[in-house]
Short mmCIF file of C-alpha atoms in Angstrom, two decimals:
data_model
loop_
_atom_site.label_atom_id
_atom_site.label_comp_id
_atom_site.label_asym_id
_atom_site.label_seq_id
_atom_site.Cartn_x
_atom_site.Cartn_y
_atom_site.Cartn_z
CA MET A 1 107.49 152.60 52.00
CA ASP A 2 105.69 155.11 54.49
CA ARG A 3 102.42 153.86 56.27
CA SER A 4 99.37 155.74 56.55
CA LEU A 5 97.19 156.46 59.53
CA TRP A 6 94.59 153.91 58.30
CA ASP A 7 97.35 151.19 57.53
CA ILE A 8 98.27 151.57 60.98
CA ALA A 9 94.49 151.09 62.50
CA ILE A 10 93.90 148.09 60.35
CA GLU A 11 97.18 146.68 61.68
CA GLN A 12 96.32 147.30 65.23
CA ALA A 13 92.84 146.43 64.91
CA SER A 14 93.71 143.01 63.31
CA ARG A 15 96.20 142.38 66.52
CA SER A 16 93.57 143.23 68.76
CA LYS A 17 90.71 141.29 66.95
CA GLY A 18 93.24 138.29 66.87
CA ASN A 19 92.99 137.83 70.97
CA GLU A 20 89.00 137.57 70.96
CA ASN A 21 87.56 133.98 71.14
CA SER A 22 83.67 135.34 71.89
CA LEU A 23 81.24 138.31 70.57
CA SER A 24 81.42 140.45 73.49
CA GLU A 25 78.04 141.57 75.09
CA SER A 26 79.45 144.78 76.66
CA GLU A 27 80.10 146.54 73.39
CA GLU A 28 78.70 149.97 72.73
CA SER A 29 75.13 149.97 71.70
CA THR A 30 74.05 150.08 68.24
CA VAL A 31 70.64 151.67 66.70
CA ILE A 32 69.49 151.60 63.04
CA LEU A 33 66.74 153.49 61.75
CA VAL A 34 64.85 152.31 58.54
CA GLY A 35 61.07 153.07 57.46
CA SER A 36 59.15 155.07 55.08
CA LYS A 37 60.41 157.94 53.00
CA ASN A 38 59.70 161.06 54.51
CA SER A 39 58.37 159.58 57.82
CA GLY A 40 60.51 161.69 59.91
CA LYS A 41 63.46 159.58 60.67
CA THR A 42 65.93 162.28 60.77
CA SER A 43 63.49 164.66 62.74
CA ILE A 44 62.94 161.93 65.46
CA LEU A 45 67.11 162.08 65.50
CA LEU A 46 67.18 166.13 65.64
CA ARG A 47 64.56 166.30 68.17
CA TYR A 48 66.52 163.43 70.15
CA ALA A 49 70.04 165.61 70.15
CA ASP A 50 67.78 168.31 71.11
CA ARG A 51 68.81 170.31 67.65
CA ASP A 52 66.30 172.80 66.58
CA GLU A 53 66.74 172.78 62.50
CA PRO A 54 65.22 171.64 59.66
CA PRO A 55 65.79 168.26 58.79
CA LYS A 56 67.89 167.51 55.31
CA PRO A 57 67.09 164.52 53.17
CA THR A 58 68.92 161.50 54.14
CA VAL A 59 71.53 160.30 51.18
CA ALA A 60 71.64 156.58 51.57
CA LEU A 61 73.18 155.35 54.67
CA GLU A 62 74.43 158.18 57.48
CA TYR A 63 76.25 157.66 60.57
CA THR A 64 75.81 159.59 63.79
CA HIS A 65 76.21 158.99 67.55
CA ALA A 66 74.62 160.07 70.82
CA LYS A 67 76.69 160.67 74.28
CA LYS A 68 75.38 159.31 77.28
CA PRO A 69 73.09 161.23 79.22
CA LYS A 70 73.46 162.29 82.92
CA GLY A 71 72.44 159.71 85.56
CA VAL A 72 73.71 156.84 83.13
CA THR A 73 76.00 154.64 85.19
CA ILE A 74 77.33 152.46 82.06
CA ALA A 75 80.55 152.11 81.12
CA LYS A 76 80.23 153.18 78.14
CA ASP A 77 79.98 156.76 76.73
CA VAL A 78 78.78 156.68 72.81
CA GLY A 79 75.87 155.20 71.06
CA HIS A 80 76.06 154.55 67.58
CA ILE A 81 73.11 155.51 65.16
CA TRP A 82 72.51 154.50 61.77
CA GLU A 83 70.24 155.87 59.55
CA LEU A 84 69.00 154.19 56.43
CA GLY A 85 67.38 156.75 53.58
CA GLY A 86 65.40 156.20 50.73
CA GLY A 87 62.52 154.10 51.89
CA THR A 88 62.79 151.04 50.39
CA TRP A 89 65.09 151.68 47.61
CA LEU A 90 68.45 150.93 49.49
CA THR A 91 67.73 147.76 51.46
CA LYS A 92 71.06 146.22 50.39
CA LEU A 93 72.83 148.96 52.27
CA ILE A 94 71.33 147.51 55.45
CA ASP A 95 74.05 144.85 55.37
CA ILE A 96 76.36 147.58 56.67
CA PRO A 97 75.07 148.66 60.19
CA ILE A 98 73.86 144.79 60.93
CA ASN A 99 77.40 143.60 61.57
CA PRO A 100 78.08 140.14 62.72
CA ASN A 101 80.31 141.32 65.69
CA ILE A 102 77.79 143.43 67.23
CA LEU A 103 74.42 141.52 66.93
CA LEU A 104 74.37 141.21 70.61
CA ASN A 105 73.93 144.92 70.91
CA THR A 106 71.88 146.34 67.95
CA THR A 107 68.04 147.64 68.12
CA LEU A 108 66.23 147.72 64.89
CA ILE A 109 63.85 150.72 64.48
CA LEU A 110 61.30 150.60 61.78
CA VAL A 111 59.20 154.08 61.33
CA LEU A 112 56.04 153.85 59.49
CA ASP A 113 54.30 156.89 58.28
CA LEU A 114 50.75 156.47 59.75
CA SER A 115 49.33 159.17 57.22
CA ALA A 116 50.10 156.86 54.38
CA PRO A 117 48.40 153.69 55.10
CA ALA A 118 48.50 152.51 51.48
CA GLU A 119 52.05 152.15 51.84
CA LEU A 120 52.50 151.01 55.00
CA TRP A 121 52.43 147.14 54.87
CA THR A 122 54.64 146.95 51.55
CA THR A 123 57.34 149.40 53.37
CA MET A 124 56.93 147.11 56.61
CA GLU A 125 57.32 143.87 54.96
CA THR A 126 59.89 144.95 52.53
CA LEU A 127 62.20 146.40 55.21
CA LEU A 128 61.50 143.66 57.74
CA LYS A 129 62.20 140.85 55.11
CA ALA A 130 65.77 142.66 54.14
CA ALA A 131 66.75 142.92 57.94
CA GLU A 132 65.65 139.51 58.71
CA SER A 133 67.62 138.10 55.59
CA ARG A 134 70.75 140.24 56.81
CA VAL A 135 70.86 138.94 60.55
CA LYS A 136 70.76 135.27 59.42
CA GLU A 137 73.64 136.10 57.01
CA ALA A 138 75.33 138.05 59.92
CA ILE A 139 74.35 134.85 62.40
CA ARG A 140 76.15 132.70 59.88
CA GLU A 141 79.58 135.15 59.41
CA ALA A 142 79.40 135.69 63.40
CA GLN A 143 79.37 131.65 64.20
CA ALA A 144 82.97 131.40 63.04
CA VAL A 145 83.84 133.14 66.16
CA ASP A 146 80.85 132.33 69.01
CA PRO A 147 79.01 129.31 67.54
CA GLN A 148 76.69 130.00 70.18
CA ILE A 149 75.19 133.17 68.80
CA GLU A 150 72.01 132.04 67.61
CA LYS A 151 71.06 130.45 70.44
CA LYS A 152 71.81 133.75 72.56
CA LEU A 153 69.80 135.74 70.22
CA LYS A 154 66.85 133.44 70.44
CA LYS A 155 67.05 133.16 73.98
CA LYS A 156 67.07 137.29 74.39
CA ALA A 157 64.24 137.24 71.96
CA MET A 158 62.00 135.23 74.19
CA GLU A 159 62.87 136.76 77.18
CA ARG A 160 61.72 140.04 75.77
CA VAL A 161 58.30 138.77 75.37
CA GLY A 162 58.59 136.08 78.34
CA GLU A 163 58.87 132.77 78.01
CA ASP A 164 55.47 132.01 79.75
CA HIS A 165 53.67 134.26 77.41
CA PRO A 166 49.92 132.97 76.45
CA ASP A 167 50.67 133.17 73.11
CA LYS A 168 54.27 131.81 73.07
CA ASP A 169 53.65 129.09 70.42
CA GLU A 170 52.44 131.83 67.94
CA LEU A 171 55.12 134.42 68.30
CA ARG A 172 58.17 134.30 66.26
CA PRO A 173 59.89 137.42 68.06
CA PHE A 174 62.22 139.00 65.69
CA LEU A 175 66.26 138.29 66.99
CA LEU A 176 67.35 141.79 67.41
CA PRO A 177 65.09 144.45 69.80
CA LEU A 178 63.05 145.81 67.38
CA VAL A 179 61.14 148.93 67.63
CA ILE A 180 58.18 150.29 65.25
CA ILE A 181 57.56 153.65 65.51
CA GLY A 182 54.23 154.87 64.11
CA SER A 183 55.03 158.69 63.06
CA LYS A 184 53.00 161.37 61.83
CA TYR A 185 50.51 160.75 64.70
CA ASP A 186 49.13 164.85 64.01
CA ILE A 187 47.88 163.72 60.86
CA PHE A 188 46.74 160.53 61.70
CA GLN A 189 44.95 161.59 64.71
CA ASP A 190 41.87 163.20 62.22
CA PHE A 191 41.29 160.09 60.46
CA ASP A 192 38.29 158.27 60.58
CA SER A 193 37.77 156.14 63.75
CA GLU A 194 37.26 153.17 62.08
CA LYS A 195 40.37 153.51 60.10
CA ARG A 196 42.27 154.25 63.11
CA LYS A 197 41.10 151.26 64.86
CA ASN A 198 41.99 148.86 61.76
CA ILE A 199 45.44 150.42 61.40
CA CYS A 200 46.11 150.33 65.33
CA LYS A 201 44.99 146.59 65.61
CA THR A 202 47.12 145.47 62.80
CA LEU A 203 50.45 147.35 64.16
CA ARG A 204 49.82 145.97 67.26
CA TYR A 205 49.44 142.06 65.98
CA VAL A 206 52.38 142.82 64.04
CA ALA A 207 54.55 143.95 67.00
CA HIS A 208 53.31 141.45 69.27
CA VAL A 209 53.77 138.42 66.66
CA TYR A 210 57.67 140.03 66.36
CA GLY A 211 58.16 140.90 69.86
CA ALA A 212 58.53 144.62 68.92
CA THR A 213 57.84 147.54 70.61
CA LEU A 214 54.93 150.18 69.08
CA GLN A 215 54.93 153.58 69.94
CA PHE A 216 53.26 156.46 68.00
CA PHE A 217 55.08 159.70 67.35
CA SER A 218 54.58 162.96 66.34
CA ILE A 219 57.21 166.11 66.28
CA LYS A 220 54.10 168.14 67.06
CA HIS A 221 53.35 166.78 70.16
CA ASP A 222 56.01 167.59 72.99
CA GLN A 223 54.44 164.75 75.22
CA LEU A 224 55.44 162.39 72.58
CA VAL A 225 58.58 163.70 71.81
CA THR A 226 59.50 163.09 75.29
CA LYS A 227 58.38 159.37 75.38
CA LEU A 228 60.39 158.47 72.33
CA LYS A 229 63.51 160.56 73.40
CA SER A 230 63.46 158.06 76.54
CA LEU A 231 62.92 155.23 74.64
CA LEU A 232 66.02 155.93 72.47
CA THR A 233 67.98 156.68 75.38
CA TYR A 234 66.57 153.06 76.64
CA CYS A 235 67.43 151.50 73.30
CA LEU A 236 71.15 153.27 73.31
CA PHE A 237 72.03 153.15 77.10
CA ASN A 238 69.80 150.65 78.67
CA LYS A 239 68.34 153.36 81.05
CA ASP A 240 64.72 152.09 82.14
CA PHE A 241 61.96 154.26 81.57
CA SER A 242 57.86 154.01 82.11
CA LYS A 243 56.55 151.33 80.11
CA ALA A 244 52.76 151.85 80.59
CA ASN A 245 50.62 150.16 77.96
CA GLN A 246 48.35 152.51 75.92
CA VAL A 247 46.19 150.49 73.50
CA ASP A 248 43.30 152.73 73.10
CA HIS A 249 43.07 153.41 69.25
CA ASN A 250 41.58 156.83 69.94
CA LYS A 251 45.05 157.96 71.69
CA PRO A 252 48.68 157.46 70.79
CA ILE A 253 49.67 153.78 71.06
CA PHE A 254 52.32 152.54 73.22
CA VAL A 255 52.72 148.67 73.41
CA TYR A 256 56.02 147.33 74.97
CA PRO A 257 57.16 143.48 74.00
CA GLY A 258 55.32 140.80 75.87
CA GLN A 259 52.67 143.59 77.18
CA ASP A 260 49.84 142.40 74.60
CA THR A 261 47.79 139.08 73.46
CA LYS A 262 45.96 138.21 70.59
CA LYS A 263 42.96 138.26 72.98
CA GLN A 264 43.24 141.47 73.65
CA ILE A 265 44.06 142.79 69.91
CA GLY A 266 41.13 141.02 68.90
CA PRO A 267 40.20 139.47 65.24
CA PRO A 268 41.54 140.85 61.58
CA PRO A 269 38.75 142.84 60.14
CA LEU A 270 37.47 140.06 57.86
CA SER A 271 34.36 137.88 57.67
CA GLU A 272 34.22 134.29 59.38
CA SER A 273 34.71 132.37 56.05
CA ASP A 274 37.22 134.53 54.86
CA ILE A 275 39.30 133.83 58.39
CA GLY A 276 38.39 130.13 58.21
CA LYS A 277 40.53 129.75 54.78
CA TYR A 278 44.07 130.41 56.78
CA LYS A 279 45.71 127.65 58.58
CA PRO A 280 46.76 129.11 62.28
CA GLU A 281 50.22 129.34 61.49
CA ASP A 282 49.35 132.14 58.57
CA THR A 283 48.31 134.50 61.19
CA ILE A 284 50.52 137.17 59.68
CA SER A 285 49.28 136.90 55.96
CA LEU A 286 45.44 136.73 57.33
CA TRP A 287 46.26 140.14 58.90
CA LYS A 288 48.31 141.32 55.52
CA ASN A 289 44.91 140.14 53.54
CA ALA A 290 42.70 141.96 55.75
CA PHE A 291 44.64 145.20 56.01
CA THR A 292 45.30 145.33 52.18
CA LYS A 293 41.67 144.93 51.36
CA LEU A 294 41.01 148.04 53.44
CA PHE A 295 43.87 149.66 52.21
CA PRO A 296 45.02 148.57 48.88
CA GLN A 297 48.68 149.07 48.35
CA THR A 298 50.27 151.31 45.71
CA SER A 299 54.04 150.90 44.68
CA VAL A 300 56.62 152.52 46.62
CA ASN A 301 58.52 153.22 43.92
CA ASN A 302 61.48 150.75 44.62
CA PRO A 303 63.84 150.57 41.84
CA ALA A 304 65.60 147.84 42.98
CA ALA A 305 62.37 145.85 42.04
CA ILE A 306 61.89 146.82 38.23
CA ASP A 307 63.93 146.96 35.25
CA ASP A 308 66.17 150.27 35.09
CA PRO A 309 64.65 152.22 31.98
CA GLY A 310 68.14 154.09 31.95
CA LYS A 311 70.25 151.52 30.98
CA ASP A 312 67.79 150.45 27.71
CA PRO A 313 69.65 151.39 24.27
CA GLN A 314 66.57 153.10 23.00
CA TYR A 315 66.59 155.68 25.33
CA ALA A 316 70.24 156.77 25.21
CA GLU A 317 70.74 160.27 25.54
CA PRO A 318 74.83 160.72 25.93
CA ASP A 319 74.49 164.18 28.35
CA ILE A 320 72.07 162.66 30.60
CA ASP A 321 74.07 158.96 30.69
CA THR A 322 77.34 160.54 31.53
CA LEU A 323 75.84 162.50 34.41
CA ARG A 324 74.12 159.11 35.66
CA THR A 325 77.23 157.17 35.37
CA GLN A 326 78.94 160.08 37.50
CA LYS A 327 76.13 159.97 40.03
CA ASP A 328 76.29 156.08 40.14
CA GLU A 329 80.18 156.33 40.78
CA GLU A 330 79.40 158.89 43.47
CA LEU A 331 77.27 156.48 45.28
CA GLU A 332 79.60 153.62 44.71
CA ARG A 333 82.12 155.61 46.63
CA TYR A 334 79.52 156.51 49.50
CA ARG A 335 78.82 152.91 49.91
CA LYS A 336 82.64 152.24 50.50
CA LEU A 337 82.84 154.85 53.06
CA ALA A 338 80.12 153.57 54.78
CA GLU A 339 81.45 150.08 54.76
CA ARG A 340 84.76 151.99 55.91
CA LYS A 341 82.99 153.82 58.89
CA ALA A 342 81.10 150.26 59.95
CA ARG A 343 84.70 148.64 60.26
CA ASP A 344 85.96 151.98 61.99
CA VAL A 345 83.02 151.31 64.58
CA GLU A 346 83.44 147.85 64.79
CA GLN A 347 87.30 147.60 65.27
CA ASN A 348 87.80 151.12 67.30
CA GLY A 349 84.51 152.23 68.69
CA TYR A 350 84.89 155.54 66.60
CA ILE A 351 85.53 156.62 63.17
CA ILE A 352 88.85 157.33 61.73
CA ALA A 353 89.36 160.67 59.67
#
């Protein structure tokens, strides 16, 4: 029986994989964008690629790549970029790009819509929990090849914030490099000063605890576009750039891992009696309570979190149900295709047509 190109590729990848005895730290870098629905993730990628075109809605999970820019001397020519659409709808698809074989070279970028604070905490919490859970699972899978993988990731995480940081005992750095982008700064800058101050302080604290980079962004501000492009180039190709902090809530925030402190951020906007109800290790819960009191969270309409009324017999509509089944099958085919692309990238460094 004739073998397809795909069959041959699998066979060759399997042979080369059998010669590996550890996870490589020199693989091409991967960036994964997740975040609020309509927060501008696609616009960020279009600006990075210098493509002047209107963004199209992201369907489920999409892959693209970036070529090494001039002046970068690393050996690898391509950076891999995955974008998860749908806000918090399709968090399970994050399992595909967070791959056990590329953990040492993967950056997670969380894009949060600053213009919608009533959805900000819920979106942030949902996506970070999903990513954290997948990273733990991927570590367990990777330990079959590299038993020291978790230790390596923890060491790199602490190096990002500084092992002698004054707040090190309160930090719990995310095991992958984490970037939090506050989008739609052009709208956010017109908020009431006190609102801006509390949102900025909260995001600074979350970024501080997770050892993340925090950067505000707007596609309408050329300076912010330039700064974000530099950050993405750093994530993909390790090209260094200026990391000067900006923590004034009247200006776009730029804070990098290990550059902030609990003292500089200040306490959450709660009374001393409310603060006293929390244990020292419950700081994230404390800030969550403060933020959600100021900005009560609305539903982010995550269908995964509720029962699906479309499957209730009392609402049966044959024509609509047939179309729904057809769309579900299309989504399943897309999911399998995305998994195939992820394997291609992992095994060959490119996608087989």
